[in-house]
Coordinates of C-alpha atoms in Angstrom, one line a residue:
X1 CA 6.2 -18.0 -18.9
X2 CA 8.4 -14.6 -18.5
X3 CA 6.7 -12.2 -16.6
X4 CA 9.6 -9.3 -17.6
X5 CA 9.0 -8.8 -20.5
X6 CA 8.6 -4.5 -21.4
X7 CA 4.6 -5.1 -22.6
X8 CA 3.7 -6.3 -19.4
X9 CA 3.1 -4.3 -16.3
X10 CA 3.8 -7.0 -13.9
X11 CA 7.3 -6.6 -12.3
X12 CA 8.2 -3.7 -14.8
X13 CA 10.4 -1.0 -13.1
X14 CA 9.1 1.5 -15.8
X15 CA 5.4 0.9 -15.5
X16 CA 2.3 0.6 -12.8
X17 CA -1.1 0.4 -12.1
X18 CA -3.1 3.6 -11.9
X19 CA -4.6 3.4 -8.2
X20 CA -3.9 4.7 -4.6
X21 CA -0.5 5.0 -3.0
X22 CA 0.8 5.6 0.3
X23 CA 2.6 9.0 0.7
X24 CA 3.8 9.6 4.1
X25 CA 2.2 8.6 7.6
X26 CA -0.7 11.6 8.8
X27 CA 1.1 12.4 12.0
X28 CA 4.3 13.6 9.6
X29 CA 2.4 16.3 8.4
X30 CA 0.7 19.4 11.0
X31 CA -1.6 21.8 9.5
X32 CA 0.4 24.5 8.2
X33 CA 3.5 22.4 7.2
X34 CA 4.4 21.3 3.7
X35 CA 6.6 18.5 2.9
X36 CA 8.5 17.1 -0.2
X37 CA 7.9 14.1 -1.7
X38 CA 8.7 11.3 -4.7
X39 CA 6.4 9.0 -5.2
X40 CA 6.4 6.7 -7.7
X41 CA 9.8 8.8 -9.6
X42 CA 7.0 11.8 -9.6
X43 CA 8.4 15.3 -7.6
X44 CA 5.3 16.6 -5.4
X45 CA 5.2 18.9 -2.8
X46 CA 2.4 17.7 -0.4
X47 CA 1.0 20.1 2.6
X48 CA -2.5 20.6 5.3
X49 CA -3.8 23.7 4.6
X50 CA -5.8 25.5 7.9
X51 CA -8.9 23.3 7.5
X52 CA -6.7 19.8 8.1
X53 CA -7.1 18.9 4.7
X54 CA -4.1 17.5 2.6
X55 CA -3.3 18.4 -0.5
X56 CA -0.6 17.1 -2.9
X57 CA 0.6 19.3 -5.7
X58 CA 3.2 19.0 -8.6
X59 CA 6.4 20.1 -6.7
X60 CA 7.7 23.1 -8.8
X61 CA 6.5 26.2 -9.2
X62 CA 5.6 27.8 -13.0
X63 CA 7.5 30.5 -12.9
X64 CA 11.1 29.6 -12.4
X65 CA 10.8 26.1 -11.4
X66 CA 11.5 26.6 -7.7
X67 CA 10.3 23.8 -5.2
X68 CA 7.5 24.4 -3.4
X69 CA 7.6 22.5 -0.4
X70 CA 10.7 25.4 0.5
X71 CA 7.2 27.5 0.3
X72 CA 5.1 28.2 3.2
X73 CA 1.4 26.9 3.4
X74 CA -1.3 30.5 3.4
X75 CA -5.1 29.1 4.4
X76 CA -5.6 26.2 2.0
X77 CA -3.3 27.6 -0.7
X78 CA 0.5 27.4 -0.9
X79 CA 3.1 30.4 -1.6
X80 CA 6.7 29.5 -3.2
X81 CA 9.6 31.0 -1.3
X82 CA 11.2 32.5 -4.4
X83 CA 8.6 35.0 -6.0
X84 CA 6.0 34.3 -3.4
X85 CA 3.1 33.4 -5.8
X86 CA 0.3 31.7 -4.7
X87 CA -1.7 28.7 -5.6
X88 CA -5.1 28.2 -4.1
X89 CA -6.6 24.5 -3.1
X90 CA -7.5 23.9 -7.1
X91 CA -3.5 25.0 -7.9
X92 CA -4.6 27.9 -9.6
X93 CA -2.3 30.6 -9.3
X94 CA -3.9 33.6 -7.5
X95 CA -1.3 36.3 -6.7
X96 CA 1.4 37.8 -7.9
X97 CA 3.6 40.1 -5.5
X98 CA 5.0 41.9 -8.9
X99 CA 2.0 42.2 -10.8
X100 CA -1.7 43.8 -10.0
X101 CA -3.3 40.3 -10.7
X102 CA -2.6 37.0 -10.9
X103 CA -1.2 35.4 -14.0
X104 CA -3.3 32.7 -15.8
X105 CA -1.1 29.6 -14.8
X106 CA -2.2 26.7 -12.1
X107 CA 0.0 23.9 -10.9
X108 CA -1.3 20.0 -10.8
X109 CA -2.7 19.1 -8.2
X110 CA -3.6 15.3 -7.2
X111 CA -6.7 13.6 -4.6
X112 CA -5.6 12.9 -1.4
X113 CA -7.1 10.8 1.5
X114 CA -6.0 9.5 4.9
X115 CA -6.7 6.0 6.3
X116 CA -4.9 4.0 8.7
X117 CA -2.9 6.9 9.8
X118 CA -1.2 7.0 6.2
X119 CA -1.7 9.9 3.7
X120 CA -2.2 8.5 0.3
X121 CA -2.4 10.1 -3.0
X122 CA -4.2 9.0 -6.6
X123 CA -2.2 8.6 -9.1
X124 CA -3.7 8.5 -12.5
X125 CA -6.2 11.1 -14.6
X126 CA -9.2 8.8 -13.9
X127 CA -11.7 9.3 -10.8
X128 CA -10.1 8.3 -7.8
X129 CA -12.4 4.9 -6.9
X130 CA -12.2 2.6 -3.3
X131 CA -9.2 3.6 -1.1
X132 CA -7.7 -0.1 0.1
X133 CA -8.8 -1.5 3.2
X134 CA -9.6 -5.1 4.2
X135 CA -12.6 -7.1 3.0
X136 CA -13.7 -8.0 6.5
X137 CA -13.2 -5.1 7.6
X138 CA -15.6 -2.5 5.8
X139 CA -17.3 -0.1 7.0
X140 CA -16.1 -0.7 10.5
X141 CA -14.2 1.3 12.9
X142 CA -11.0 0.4 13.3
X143 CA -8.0 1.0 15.7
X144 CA -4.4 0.9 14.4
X145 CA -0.7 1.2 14.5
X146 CA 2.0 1.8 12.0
X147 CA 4.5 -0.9 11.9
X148 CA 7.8 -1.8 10.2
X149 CA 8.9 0.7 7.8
X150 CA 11.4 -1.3 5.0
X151 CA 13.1 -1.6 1.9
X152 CA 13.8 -4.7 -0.6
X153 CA 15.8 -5.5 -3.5
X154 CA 12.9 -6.6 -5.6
X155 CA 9.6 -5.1 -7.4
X156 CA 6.7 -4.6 -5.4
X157 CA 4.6 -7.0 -7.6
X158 CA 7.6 -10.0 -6.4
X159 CA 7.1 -8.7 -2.9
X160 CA 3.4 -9.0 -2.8
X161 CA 3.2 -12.7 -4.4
X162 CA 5.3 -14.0 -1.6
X163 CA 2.0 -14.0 0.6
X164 CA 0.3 -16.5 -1.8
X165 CA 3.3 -18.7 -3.0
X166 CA 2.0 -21.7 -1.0
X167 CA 4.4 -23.7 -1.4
X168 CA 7.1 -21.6 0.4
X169 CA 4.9 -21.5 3.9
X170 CA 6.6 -25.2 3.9
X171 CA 10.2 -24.9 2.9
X172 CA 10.6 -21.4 4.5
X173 CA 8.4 -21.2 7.5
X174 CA 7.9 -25.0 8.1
X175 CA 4.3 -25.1 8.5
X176 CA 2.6 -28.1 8.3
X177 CA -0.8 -27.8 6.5
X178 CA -1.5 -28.0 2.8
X179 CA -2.6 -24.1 1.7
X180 CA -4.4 -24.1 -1.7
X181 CA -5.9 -20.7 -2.8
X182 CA -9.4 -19.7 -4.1
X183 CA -9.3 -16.3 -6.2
X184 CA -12.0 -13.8 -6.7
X185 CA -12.2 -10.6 -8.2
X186 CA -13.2 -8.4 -5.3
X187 CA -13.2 -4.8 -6.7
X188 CA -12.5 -3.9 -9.9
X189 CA -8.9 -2.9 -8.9
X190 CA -8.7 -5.5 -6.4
X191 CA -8.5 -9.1 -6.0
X192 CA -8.7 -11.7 -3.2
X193 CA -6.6 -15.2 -2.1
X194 CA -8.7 -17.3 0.3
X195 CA -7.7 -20.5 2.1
X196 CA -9.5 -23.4 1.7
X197 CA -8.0 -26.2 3.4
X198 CA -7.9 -27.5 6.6
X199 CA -4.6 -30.2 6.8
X200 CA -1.7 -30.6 9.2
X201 CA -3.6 -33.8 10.5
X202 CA -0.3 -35.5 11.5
X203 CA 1.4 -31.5 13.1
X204 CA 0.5 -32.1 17.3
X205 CA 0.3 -28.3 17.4
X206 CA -2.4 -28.5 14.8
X207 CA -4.3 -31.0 16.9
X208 CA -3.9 -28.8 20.1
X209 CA -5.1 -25.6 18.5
X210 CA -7.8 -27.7 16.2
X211 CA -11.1 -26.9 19.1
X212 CA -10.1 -23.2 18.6
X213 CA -11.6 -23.5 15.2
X214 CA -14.5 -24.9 13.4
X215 CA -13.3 -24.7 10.0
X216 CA -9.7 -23.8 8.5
X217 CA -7.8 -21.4 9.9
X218 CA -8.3 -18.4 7.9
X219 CA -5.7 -16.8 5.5
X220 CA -6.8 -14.8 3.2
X221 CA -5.1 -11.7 1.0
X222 CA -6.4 -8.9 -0.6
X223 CA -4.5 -7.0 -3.2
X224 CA -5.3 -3.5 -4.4
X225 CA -3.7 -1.8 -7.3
X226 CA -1.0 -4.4 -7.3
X227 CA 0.9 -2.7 -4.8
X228 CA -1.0 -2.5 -1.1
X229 CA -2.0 -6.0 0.2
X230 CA -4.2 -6.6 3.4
X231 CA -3.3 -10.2 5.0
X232 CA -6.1 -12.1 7.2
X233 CA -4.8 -14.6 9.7
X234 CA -6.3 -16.9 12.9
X235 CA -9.1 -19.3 13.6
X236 CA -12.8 -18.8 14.1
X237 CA -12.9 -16.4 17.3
X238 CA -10.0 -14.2 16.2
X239 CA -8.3 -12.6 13.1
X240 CA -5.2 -10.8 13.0
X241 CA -5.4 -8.1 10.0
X242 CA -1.6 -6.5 8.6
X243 CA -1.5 -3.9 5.6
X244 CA 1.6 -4.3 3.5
X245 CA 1.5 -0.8 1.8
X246 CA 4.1 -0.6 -0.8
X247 CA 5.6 2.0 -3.7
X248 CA 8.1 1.4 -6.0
X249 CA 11.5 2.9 -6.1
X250 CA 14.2 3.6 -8.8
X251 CA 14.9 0.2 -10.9
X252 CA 11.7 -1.2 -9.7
X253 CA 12.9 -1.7 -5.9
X254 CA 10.5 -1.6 -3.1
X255 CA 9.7 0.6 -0.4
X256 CA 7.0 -0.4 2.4
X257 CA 5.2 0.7 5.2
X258 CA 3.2 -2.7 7.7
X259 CA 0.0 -1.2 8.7
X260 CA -1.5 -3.0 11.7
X261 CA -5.2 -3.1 12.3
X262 CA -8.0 -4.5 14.7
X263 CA -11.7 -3.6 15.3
X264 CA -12.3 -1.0 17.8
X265 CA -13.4 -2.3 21.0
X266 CA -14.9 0.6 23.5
X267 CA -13.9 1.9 26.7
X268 CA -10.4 1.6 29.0
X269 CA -10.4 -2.3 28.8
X270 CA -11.2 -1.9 25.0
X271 CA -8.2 -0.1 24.6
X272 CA -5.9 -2.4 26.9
X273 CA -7.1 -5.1 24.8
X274 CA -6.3 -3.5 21.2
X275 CA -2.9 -2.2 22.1
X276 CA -2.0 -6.1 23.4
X277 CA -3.8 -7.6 20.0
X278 CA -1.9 -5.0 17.6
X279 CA 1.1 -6.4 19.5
X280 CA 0.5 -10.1 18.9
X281 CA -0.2 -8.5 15.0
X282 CA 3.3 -7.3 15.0
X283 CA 4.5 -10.3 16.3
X284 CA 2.7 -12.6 13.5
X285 CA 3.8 -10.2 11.0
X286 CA 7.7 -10.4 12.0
X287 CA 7.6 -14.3 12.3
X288 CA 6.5 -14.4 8.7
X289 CA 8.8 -11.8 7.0
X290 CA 12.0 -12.9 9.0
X291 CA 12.6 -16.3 7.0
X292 CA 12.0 -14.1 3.7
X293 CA 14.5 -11.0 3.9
X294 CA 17.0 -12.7 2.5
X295 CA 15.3 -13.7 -0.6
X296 CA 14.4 -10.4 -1.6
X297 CA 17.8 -9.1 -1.2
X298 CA 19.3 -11.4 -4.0
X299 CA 15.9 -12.2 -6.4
X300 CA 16.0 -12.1 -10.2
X301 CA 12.2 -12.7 -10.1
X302 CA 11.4 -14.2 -13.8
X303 CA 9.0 -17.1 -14.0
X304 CA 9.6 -19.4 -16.5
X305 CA 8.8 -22.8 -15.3
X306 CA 5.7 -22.9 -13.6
X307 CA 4.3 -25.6 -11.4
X308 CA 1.0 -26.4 -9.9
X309 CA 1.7 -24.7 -6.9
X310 CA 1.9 -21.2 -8.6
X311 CA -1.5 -21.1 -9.9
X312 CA -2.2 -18.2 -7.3
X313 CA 1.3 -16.6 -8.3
X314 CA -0.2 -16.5 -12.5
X315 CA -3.6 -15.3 -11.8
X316 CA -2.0 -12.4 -9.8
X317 CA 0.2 -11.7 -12.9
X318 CA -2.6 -11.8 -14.9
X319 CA -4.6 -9.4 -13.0
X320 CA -2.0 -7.1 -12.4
X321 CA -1.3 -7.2 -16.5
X322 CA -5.3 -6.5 -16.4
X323 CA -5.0 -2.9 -15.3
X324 CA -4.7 0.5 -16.8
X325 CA -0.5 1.4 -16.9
X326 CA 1.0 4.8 -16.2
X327 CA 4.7 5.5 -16.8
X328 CA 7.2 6.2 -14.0
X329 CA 7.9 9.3 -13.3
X330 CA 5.5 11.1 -15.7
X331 CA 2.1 9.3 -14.5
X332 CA 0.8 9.4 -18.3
X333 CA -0.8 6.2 -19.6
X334 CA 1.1 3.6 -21.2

């Protein structure tokens, strides 16, 4: 099985699912302030208007093409430094210095939201639908730190799989249990990998950690829109949770932001506690990607000799392939 080939969206530096995608972290952007940004090869100019709302616009301006994050934010609107027109919240231009009314021209703008301290942006014509966020986690208050901020040789898609290519938790990180994955479509733009095996039997750290837990230690992914995936980790009486939010670059290289989350537990000792437990999340979430960094320096991901072990690895593929394509740079479907 190839999984480059130019029809399929998996692993394809030229195509991606439409869906949500990290942007910049919230505390980047004050009200009043506008920054530029490329996301996914797409120029936008991205700013918090005098309400705190974000807003993400095309980046240049109509008229004369000038960038309008060199602009300056007026209300919820923005104004571009070169003419001084103004867009309003909808991108719909309404001044003009020069003339006694406005010209009938707008700007694109695209739906914003903020979770987990990250601005993210939707990128496709449909409805925006669920922002990501981890299964076990909905609907629940949640504290939360950003973590590493990196960059890898590889497509996002690659990066992503290595969380449920089981057989490398053995000749990477050494573990000794058997990890076999049960998949279910959990949204219709997301899908989940859950554990379900106990093993390492004959590991003495397994046996001295075994009364922690009743039944096998939970791992479980969720991956939204082929490019964010939330990781579950830890026995019965306590789960580590770590967002891998991820864009694509030029030539289909990576760039990624760790996310790390924990339920919100009240009052002074509440905090104390969270700040120690996003910590130990940190922590968990180095141990794993250390042994892997090299991999993703030097991979020529293209799978054509499957084994039994990649099951989880071809019904990600397949999902991925499942979804509606936009084209780099332009965002227009495939």
């Amino acid at each position: 099985m190839h999984t480059t080939s130019p029809q399929l969206i998996f692993n394809n530096p030229q195509q991606f699912v439409q869906g949500w995608y990290w942007a910049l972290p919230s505390k980047k952007l004050k009200v009043g302030k506008v920054k530029a940004v490329t996301l996914l090869g797409r120029k936008l100019a991205i700013y918090r208007g005098n309400s705190g709302q974000v807003k993400a616009v095309d980046a240049h301006c109509p008229h004369m093409g000038a960038h309008l994050a060199e602009g300056k934010v007026e209300g919820e609107g923005i104004r571009c430094f070169f003419h001084n027109w103004k867009y309003d919240e909808r991108g719909i231009c309404v001044d003009v210095p020069s003339l006694e009314k406005p010209l009938p021209v707008c700007i694109k703008t695209w739906s914003t939201a903020e979770k987990y301290g990250m601005i993210w942006v939707w990128v496709g014509e449909d409805s925006p639908t669920a922002l990501p966020f981890v299964p076990e986690l909905e609907n629940i208050d949640c504290d939360y730190i950003l973590g590493t901020r990196f960059s890898k040789n590889c497509h996002p898609n690659v990066l992503l799989i290595n969380a449920i290519d089981a057989h490398h938790f053995n000749t990477v990180h050494n573990l000794p249990l058997e990890i076999v994955f049960d998949a279910q479509d959990f949204h219709s733009h997301a899908i989940t990998f859950s554990n379900t095996t106990r093993g390492g039997d004959d590991s003495l750290l397994i046996r001295l950690i075994r009364p922690l837990y009743q039944k096998e230690v939970t791992y479980s992914m969720c991956y939204w829109y082929g490019s964010t995936g939330t990781v579950t980790l830890g026995p019965d009486f306590l789960h580590f949770y770590i967002i891998f939010a991820l864009r694509m670059l030029e030539d289909g290289k990576t760039e990624g932001q760790t996310i790390l989350v924990t339920p919100k537990r009240r009052g002074f000792f509440g905090w104390v506690i969270n700040r120690l437990l996003l910590w130990l999340t940190q922590q968990v979430g180095n141990y794993f990607a250390k042994g892997d960094t090299q991999v993703f320096q030097t991979i020529q991901f293209d799978l054509k000799t499957p084994t039994k072990a990649d099951i989880s690895i071809l019904q990600f593929i397949q999902h991925v392939n499942q979804q509606k394509a936009l084209t780099w740079r332009t965002w227009e479907n495939n």
